[in-house]
Short mmCIF file of C-alpha atoms in Angstrom, two decimals:
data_model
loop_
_atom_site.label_atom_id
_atom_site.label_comp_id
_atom_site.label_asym_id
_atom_site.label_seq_id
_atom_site.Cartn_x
_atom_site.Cartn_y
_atom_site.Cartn_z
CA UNK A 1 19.81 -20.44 -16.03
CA UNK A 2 20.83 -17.31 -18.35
CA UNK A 3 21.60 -14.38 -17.20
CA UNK A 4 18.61 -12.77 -17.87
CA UNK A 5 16.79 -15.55 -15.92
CA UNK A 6 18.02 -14.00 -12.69
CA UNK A 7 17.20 -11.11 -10.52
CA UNK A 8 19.34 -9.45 -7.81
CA UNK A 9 17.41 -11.33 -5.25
CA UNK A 10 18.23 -14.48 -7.14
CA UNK A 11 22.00 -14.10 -7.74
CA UNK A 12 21.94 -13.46 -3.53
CA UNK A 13 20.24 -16.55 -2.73
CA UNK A 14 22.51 -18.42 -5.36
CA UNK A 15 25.56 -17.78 -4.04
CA UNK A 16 24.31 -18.00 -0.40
CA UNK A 17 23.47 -21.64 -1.45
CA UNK A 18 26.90 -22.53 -1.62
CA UNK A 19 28.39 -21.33 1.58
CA UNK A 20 29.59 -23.29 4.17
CA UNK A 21 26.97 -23.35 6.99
CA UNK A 22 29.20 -22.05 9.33
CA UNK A 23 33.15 -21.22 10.20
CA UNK A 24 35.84 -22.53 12.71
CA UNK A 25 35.04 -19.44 14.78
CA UNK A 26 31.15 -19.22 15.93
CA UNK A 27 29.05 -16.40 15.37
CA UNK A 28 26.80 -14.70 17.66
CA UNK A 29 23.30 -16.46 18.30
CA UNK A 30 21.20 -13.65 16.65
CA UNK A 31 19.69 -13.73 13.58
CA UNK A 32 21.60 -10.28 12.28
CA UNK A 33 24.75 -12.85 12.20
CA UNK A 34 22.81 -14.11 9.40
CA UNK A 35 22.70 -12.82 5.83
CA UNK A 36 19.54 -10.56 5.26
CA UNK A 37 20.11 -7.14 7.12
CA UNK A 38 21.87 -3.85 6.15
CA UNK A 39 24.90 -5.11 7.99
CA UNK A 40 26.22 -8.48 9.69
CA UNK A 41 26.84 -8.76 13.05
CA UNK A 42 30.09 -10.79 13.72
CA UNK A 43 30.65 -10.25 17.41
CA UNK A 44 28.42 -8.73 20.18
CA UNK A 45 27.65 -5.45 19.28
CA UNK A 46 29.60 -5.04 16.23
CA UNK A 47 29.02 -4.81 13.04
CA UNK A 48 30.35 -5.13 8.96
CA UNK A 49 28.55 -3.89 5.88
CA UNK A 50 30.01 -3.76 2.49
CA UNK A 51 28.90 -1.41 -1.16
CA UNK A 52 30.29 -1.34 -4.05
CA UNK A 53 30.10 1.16 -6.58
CA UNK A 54 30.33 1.14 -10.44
CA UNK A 55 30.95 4.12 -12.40
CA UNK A 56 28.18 3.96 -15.63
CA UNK A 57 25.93 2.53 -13.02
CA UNK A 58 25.94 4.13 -9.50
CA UNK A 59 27.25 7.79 -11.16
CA UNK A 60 27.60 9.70 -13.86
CA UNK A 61 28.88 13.16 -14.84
CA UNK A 62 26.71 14.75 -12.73
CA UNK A 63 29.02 13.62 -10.08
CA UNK A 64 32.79 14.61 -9.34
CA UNK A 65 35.27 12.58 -8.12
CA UNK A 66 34.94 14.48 -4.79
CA UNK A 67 31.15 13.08 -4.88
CA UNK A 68 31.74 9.69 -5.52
CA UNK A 69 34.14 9.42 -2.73
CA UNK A 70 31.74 11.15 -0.21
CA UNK A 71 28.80 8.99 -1.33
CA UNK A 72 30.78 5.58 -1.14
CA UNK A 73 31.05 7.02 2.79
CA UNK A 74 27.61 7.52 3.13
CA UNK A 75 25.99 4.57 1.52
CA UNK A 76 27.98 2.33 4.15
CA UNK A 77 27.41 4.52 7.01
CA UNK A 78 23.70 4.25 6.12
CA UNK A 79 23.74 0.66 6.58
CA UNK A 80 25.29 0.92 9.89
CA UNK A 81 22.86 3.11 10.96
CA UNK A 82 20.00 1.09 10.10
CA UNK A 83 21.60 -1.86 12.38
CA UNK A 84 21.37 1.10 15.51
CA UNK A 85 25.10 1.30 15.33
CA UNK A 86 27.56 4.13 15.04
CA UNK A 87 30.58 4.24 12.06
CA UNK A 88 34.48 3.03 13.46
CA UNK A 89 36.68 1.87 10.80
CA UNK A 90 36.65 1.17 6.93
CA UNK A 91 38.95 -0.70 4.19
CA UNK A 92 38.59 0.24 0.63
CA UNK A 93 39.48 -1.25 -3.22
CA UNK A 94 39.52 0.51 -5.56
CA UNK A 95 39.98 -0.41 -9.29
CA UNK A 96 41.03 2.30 -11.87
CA UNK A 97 41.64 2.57 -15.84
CA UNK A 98 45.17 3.33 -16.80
CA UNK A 99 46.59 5.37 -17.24
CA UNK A 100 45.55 6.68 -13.68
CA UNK A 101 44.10 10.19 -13.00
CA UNK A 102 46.19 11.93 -10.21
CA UNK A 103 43.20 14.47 -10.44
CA UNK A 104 40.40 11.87 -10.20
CA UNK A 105 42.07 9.88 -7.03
CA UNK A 106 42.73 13.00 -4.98
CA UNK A 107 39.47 14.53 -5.54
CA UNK A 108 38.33 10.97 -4.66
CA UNK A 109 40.10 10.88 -1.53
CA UNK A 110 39.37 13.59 -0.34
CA UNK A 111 35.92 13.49 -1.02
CA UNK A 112 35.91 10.31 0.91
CA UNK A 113 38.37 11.31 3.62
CA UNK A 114 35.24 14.12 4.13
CA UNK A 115 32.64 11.27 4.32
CA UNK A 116 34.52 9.04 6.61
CA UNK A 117 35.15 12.15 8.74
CA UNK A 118 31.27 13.38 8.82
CA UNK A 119 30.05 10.09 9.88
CA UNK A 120 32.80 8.70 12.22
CA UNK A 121 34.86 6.26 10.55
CA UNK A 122 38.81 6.31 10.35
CA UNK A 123 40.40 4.54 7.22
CA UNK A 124 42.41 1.66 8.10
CA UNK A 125 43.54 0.26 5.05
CA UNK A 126 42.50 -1.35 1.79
CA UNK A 127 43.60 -2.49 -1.52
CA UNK A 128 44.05 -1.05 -5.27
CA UNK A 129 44.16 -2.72 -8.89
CA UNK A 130 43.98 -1.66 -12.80
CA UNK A 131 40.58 -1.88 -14.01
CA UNK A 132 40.09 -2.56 -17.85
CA UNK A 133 36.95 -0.82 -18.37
CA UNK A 134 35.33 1.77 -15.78
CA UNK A 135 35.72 2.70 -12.22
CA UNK A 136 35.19 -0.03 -8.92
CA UNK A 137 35.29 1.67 -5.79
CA UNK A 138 33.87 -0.55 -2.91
CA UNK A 139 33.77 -0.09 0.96
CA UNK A 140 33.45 -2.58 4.05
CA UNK A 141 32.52 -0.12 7.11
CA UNK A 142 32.20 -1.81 10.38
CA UNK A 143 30.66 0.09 13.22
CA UNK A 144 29.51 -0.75 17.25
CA UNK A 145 26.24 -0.16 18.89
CA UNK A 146 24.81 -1.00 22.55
CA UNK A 147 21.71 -2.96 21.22
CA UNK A 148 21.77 -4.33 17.22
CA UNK A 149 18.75 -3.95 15.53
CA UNK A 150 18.10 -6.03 12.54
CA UNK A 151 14.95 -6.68 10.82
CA UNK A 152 13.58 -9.39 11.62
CA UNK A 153 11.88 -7.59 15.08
CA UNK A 154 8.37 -5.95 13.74
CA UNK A 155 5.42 -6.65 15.19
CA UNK A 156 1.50 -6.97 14.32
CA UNK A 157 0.58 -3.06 16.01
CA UNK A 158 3.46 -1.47 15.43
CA UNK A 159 3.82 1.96 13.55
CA UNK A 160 6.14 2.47 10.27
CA UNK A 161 8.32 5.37 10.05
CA UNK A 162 10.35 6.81 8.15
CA UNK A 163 13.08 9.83 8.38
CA UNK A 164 13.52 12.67 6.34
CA UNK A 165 11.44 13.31 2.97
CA UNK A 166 11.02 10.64 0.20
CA UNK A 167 11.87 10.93 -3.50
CA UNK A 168 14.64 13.70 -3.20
CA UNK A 169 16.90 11.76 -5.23
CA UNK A 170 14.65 10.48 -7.67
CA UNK A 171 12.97 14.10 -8.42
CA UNK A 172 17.33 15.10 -8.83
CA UNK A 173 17.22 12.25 -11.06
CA UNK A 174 14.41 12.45 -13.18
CA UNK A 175 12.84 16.16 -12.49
CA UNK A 176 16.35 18.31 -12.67
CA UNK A 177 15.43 19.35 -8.80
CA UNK A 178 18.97 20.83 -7.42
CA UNK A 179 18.31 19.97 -4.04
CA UNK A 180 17.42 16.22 -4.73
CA UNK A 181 19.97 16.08 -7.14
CA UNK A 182 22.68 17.37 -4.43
CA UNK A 183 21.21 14.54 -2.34
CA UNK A 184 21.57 12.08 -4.80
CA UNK A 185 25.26 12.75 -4.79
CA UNK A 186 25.87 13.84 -1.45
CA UNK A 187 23.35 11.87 1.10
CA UNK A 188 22.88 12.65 4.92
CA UNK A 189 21.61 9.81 6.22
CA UNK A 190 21.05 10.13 10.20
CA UNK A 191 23.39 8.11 11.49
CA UNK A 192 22.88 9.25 14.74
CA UNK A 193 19.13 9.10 15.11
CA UNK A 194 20.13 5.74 13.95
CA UNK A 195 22.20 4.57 16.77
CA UNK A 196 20.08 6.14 19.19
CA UNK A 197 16.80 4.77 18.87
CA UNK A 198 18.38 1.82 19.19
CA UNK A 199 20.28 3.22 22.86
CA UNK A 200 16.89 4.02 23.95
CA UNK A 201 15.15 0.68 23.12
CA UNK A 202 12.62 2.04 21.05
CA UNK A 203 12.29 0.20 18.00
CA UNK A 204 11.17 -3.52 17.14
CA UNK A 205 13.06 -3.74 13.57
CA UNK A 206 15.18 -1.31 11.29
CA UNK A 207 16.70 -0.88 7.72
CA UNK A 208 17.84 1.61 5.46
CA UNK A 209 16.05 3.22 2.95
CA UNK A 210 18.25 2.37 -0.28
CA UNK A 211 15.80 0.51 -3.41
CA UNK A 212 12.82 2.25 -2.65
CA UNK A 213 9.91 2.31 -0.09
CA UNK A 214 8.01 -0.58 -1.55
CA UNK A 215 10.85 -2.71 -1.80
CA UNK A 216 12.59 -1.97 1.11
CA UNK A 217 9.24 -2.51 3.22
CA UNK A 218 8.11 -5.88 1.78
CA UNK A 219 11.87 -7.09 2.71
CA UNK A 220 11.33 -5.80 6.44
CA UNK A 221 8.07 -7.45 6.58
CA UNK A 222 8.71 -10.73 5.30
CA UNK A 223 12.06 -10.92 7.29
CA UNK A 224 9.90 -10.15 10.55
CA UNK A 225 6.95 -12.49 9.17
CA UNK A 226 4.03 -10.01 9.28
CA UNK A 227 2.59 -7.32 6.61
CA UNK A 228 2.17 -3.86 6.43
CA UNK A 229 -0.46 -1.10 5.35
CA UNK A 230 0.78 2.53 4.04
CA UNK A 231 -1.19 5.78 3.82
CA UNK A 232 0.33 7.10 0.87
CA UNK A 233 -1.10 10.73 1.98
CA UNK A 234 1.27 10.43 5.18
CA UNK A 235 4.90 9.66 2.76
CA UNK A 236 6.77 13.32 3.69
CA UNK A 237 7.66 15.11 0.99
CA UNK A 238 9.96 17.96 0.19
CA UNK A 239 8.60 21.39 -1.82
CA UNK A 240 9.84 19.90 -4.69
CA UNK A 241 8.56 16.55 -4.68
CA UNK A 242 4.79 17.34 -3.71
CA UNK A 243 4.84 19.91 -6.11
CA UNK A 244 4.79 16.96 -8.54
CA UNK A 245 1.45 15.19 -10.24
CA UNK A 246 0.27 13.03 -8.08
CA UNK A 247 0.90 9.59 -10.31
CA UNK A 248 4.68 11.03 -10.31
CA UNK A 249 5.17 11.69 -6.82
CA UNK A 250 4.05 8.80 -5.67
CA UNK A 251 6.67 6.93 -8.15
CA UNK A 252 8.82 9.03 -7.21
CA UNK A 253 8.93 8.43 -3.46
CA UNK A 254 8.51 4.54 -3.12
CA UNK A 255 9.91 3.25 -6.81
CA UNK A 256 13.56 4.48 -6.84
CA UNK A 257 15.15 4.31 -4.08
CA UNK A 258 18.85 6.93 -3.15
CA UNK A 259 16.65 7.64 -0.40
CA UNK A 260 19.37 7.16 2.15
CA UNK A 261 16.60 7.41 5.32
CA UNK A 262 15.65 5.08 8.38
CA UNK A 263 12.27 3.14 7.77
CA UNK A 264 12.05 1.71 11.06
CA UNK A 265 8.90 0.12 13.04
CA UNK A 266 8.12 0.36 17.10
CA UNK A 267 5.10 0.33 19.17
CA UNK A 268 2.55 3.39 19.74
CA UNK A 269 3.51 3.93 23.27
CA UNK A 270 7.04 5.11 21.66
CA UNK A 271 5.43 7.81 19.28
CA UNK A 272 6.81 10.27 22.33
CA UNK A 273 9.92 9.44 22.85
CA UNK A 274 10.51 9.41 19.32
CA UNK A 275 9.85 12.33 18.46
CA UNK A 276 11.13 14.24 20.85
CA UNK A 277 14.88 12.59 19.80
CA UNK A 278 13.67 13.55 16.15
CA UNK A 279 13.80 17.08 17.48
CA UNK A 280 16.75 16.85 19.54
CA UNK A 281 18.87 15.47 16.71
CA UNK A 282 17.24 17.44 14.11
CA UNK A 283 15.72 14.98 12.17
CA UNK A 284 12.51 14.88 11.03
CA UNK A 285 10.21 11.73 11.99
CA UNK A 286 7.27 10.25 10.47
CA UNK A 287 4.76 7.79 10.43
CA UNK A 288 3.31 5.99 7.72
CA UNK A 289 1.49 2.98 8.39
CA UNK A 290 0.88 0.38 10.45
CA UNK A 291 2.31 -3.73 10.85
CA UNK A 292 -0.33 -5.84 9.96
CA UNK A 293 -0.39 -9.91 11.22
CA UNK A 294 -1.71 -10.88 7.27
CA UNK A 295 1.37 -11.17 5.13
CA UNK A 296 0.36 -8.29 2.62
CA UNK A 297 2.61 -5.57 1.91
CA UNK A 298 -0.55 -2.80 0.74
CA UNK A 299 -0.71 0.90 -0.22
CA UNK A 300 -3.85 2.11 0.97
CA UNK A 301 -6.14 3.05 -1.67
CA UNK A 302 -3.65 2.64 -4.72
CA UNK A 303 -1.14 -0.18 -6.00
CA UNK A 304 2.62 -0.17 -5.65
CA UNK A 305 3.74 1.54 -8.78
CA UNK A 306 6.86 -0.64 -10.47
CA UNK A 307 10.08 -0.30 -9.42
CA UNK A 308 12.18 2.03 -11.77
CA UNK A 309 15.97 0.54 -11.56
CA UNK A 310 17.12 -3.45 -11.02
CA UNK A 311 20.40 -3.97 -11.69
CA UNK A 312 19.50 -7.39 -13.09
CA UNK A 313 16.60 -7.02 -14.80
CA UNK A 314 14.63 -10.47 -15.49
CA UNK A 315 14.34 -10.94 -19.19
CA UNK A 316 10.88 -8.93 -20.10
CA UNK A 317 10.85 -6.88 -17.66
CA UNK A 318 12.34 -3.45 -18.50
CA UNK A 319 15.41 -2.02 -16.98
CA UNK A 320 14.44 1.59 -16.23
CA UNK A 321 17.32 4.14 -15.40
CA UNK A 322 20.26 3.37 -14.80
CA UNK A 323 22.03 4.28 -11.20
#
């Protein structure tokens, strides 16, 4: 097939194809020791996640060097989050243009050094090459949790939530809004609230918030088997963002993605205890919707709007901004 034959979730699945089905040293019996969650579990209660980003597509010059670092941080810690586990160590490559920026790799560093810091990981080691066109900086982050949550877990009953607001870093994007902007280079996701619900036992499946609500949703629910309704008039929204038509804010929260927050499903008699650790960690808590048995993926009352970035857009479809 040509390139433009093949979307992200394509090029996955290809390459997945072609693995050997399995090691010389087993894996844990769990289906997060399979490809498919926001991290893989490789031994009982630990994790590894891995991101990669591309300057051109994953920054711009919005962003300093400081910011790039930081984010690369945060992006990983997300996914360890989402798997209820806490940050330990991370490796990094890195691949820069000659000649090399002194200026560039020590505002990187230590914007990264700050990262690693905020969320709990210590840098272990890594590798570094010439690059002949832009920027690669990727991170592997692996992290440790009392109970792994994947996403395969949801259940018909179950509420949705998510944490934090929606659309902050597409209204930065798009809208100019400073404060989704700053989040768009500088996410907080709650790593903690993360790691926690999953200490306490009180959710059925978990993932980070990273290509959008409606994506991000229909992957939970077909990994768990089950479907989902939203009540677009419960997404949370900062001033900024609901300040917005309401065509655009509804694009805005489930189409783009940067979010950087826990969506995350559990059963009604856990509204309590949920958020009550909201509070006690500061993090605001919300639900959405409900899991549904029927496969369907639906926003109550309207239709998903389309999603506004794919890295590999499918010939015909168009590409929308670039991140």
């Amino acid at each position: 097939p040509m390139a433009g034959d093949l979307d992200e979730q394509r090029i996955i699945e290809l390459v997945l194809q072609h693995g050997p089905p399995q090691g010389r040293h087993p894996l844990p019996d769990h289906p997060a020791a399979l490809p498919g969650d926001d991290a893989a579990l490789f031994a009982p209660q630990r994790v590894v996640t891995t991101d990669l980003m591309v300057e051109g597509v994953h920054w711009d010059s919005r962003s300093t060097e400081g910011d790039v670092g930081y984010k690369l941080a945060a992006v990983n810690a997300s996914d360890i989050a989402a798997m209820g586990c806490r940050p330990t160590w991370a490796v990094l490559t890195l691949s820069l243009p000659r000649p090399v920026a002194a200026a560039w790799v020590e505002g990187f560093a230590r914007g990264l050094g700050e990262g690693l810091g905020a969320f709990g990981a210590r840098l272990i080691g890594g590798d570094t090459t010439a690059s002949p066109g832009p920027v690669f900086a990727g991170l592997t982050m692996a992290g440790e949790g009392s109970a792994v949550v994947g996403r395969d877990g949801a259940r018909p009953g179950d509420r949705v939530w998510v944490t934090g607001t929606l659309g902050d870093a597409a209204a930065g994007f798009f809208d100019g809004d400073p404060a989704g902007l700053a989040w768009l280079r500088r996410p907080r996701p709650p790593v903690e609230l993360g790691a926690a619900l999953a200490d306490m036992g009180l959710v059925h499946a978990m993932m980070d918030l990273s290509d959008g609500l409606a994506r991000d949703l229909a992957r939970l629910c077909a990994r768990s088997e089950v479907g989902a309704v939203v009540d677009p008039s419960l997404l949370p929204a900062s001033p900024a963002v609901a300040a917005l038509p309401a065509a655009r804010r509804l694009q805005r929260q489930v189409a783009f993605g940067e979010d950087y927050q826990l969506l995350f499903t559990a059963p009604p008699a856990a509204e309590r205890a949920i958020r009550r650790l909201g509070s006690v960690l500061d993090v605001a808590v919300s639900i959405i919707g409900e899991v549904r048995a029927e496969p369907a993926v639906c926003l109550q009352g309207a239709e998903w709007p389309e999603p506004m970035f794919d890295h590999f857009p499918v010939t015909g479809r168009p590409e929308g901004a670039a991140r």
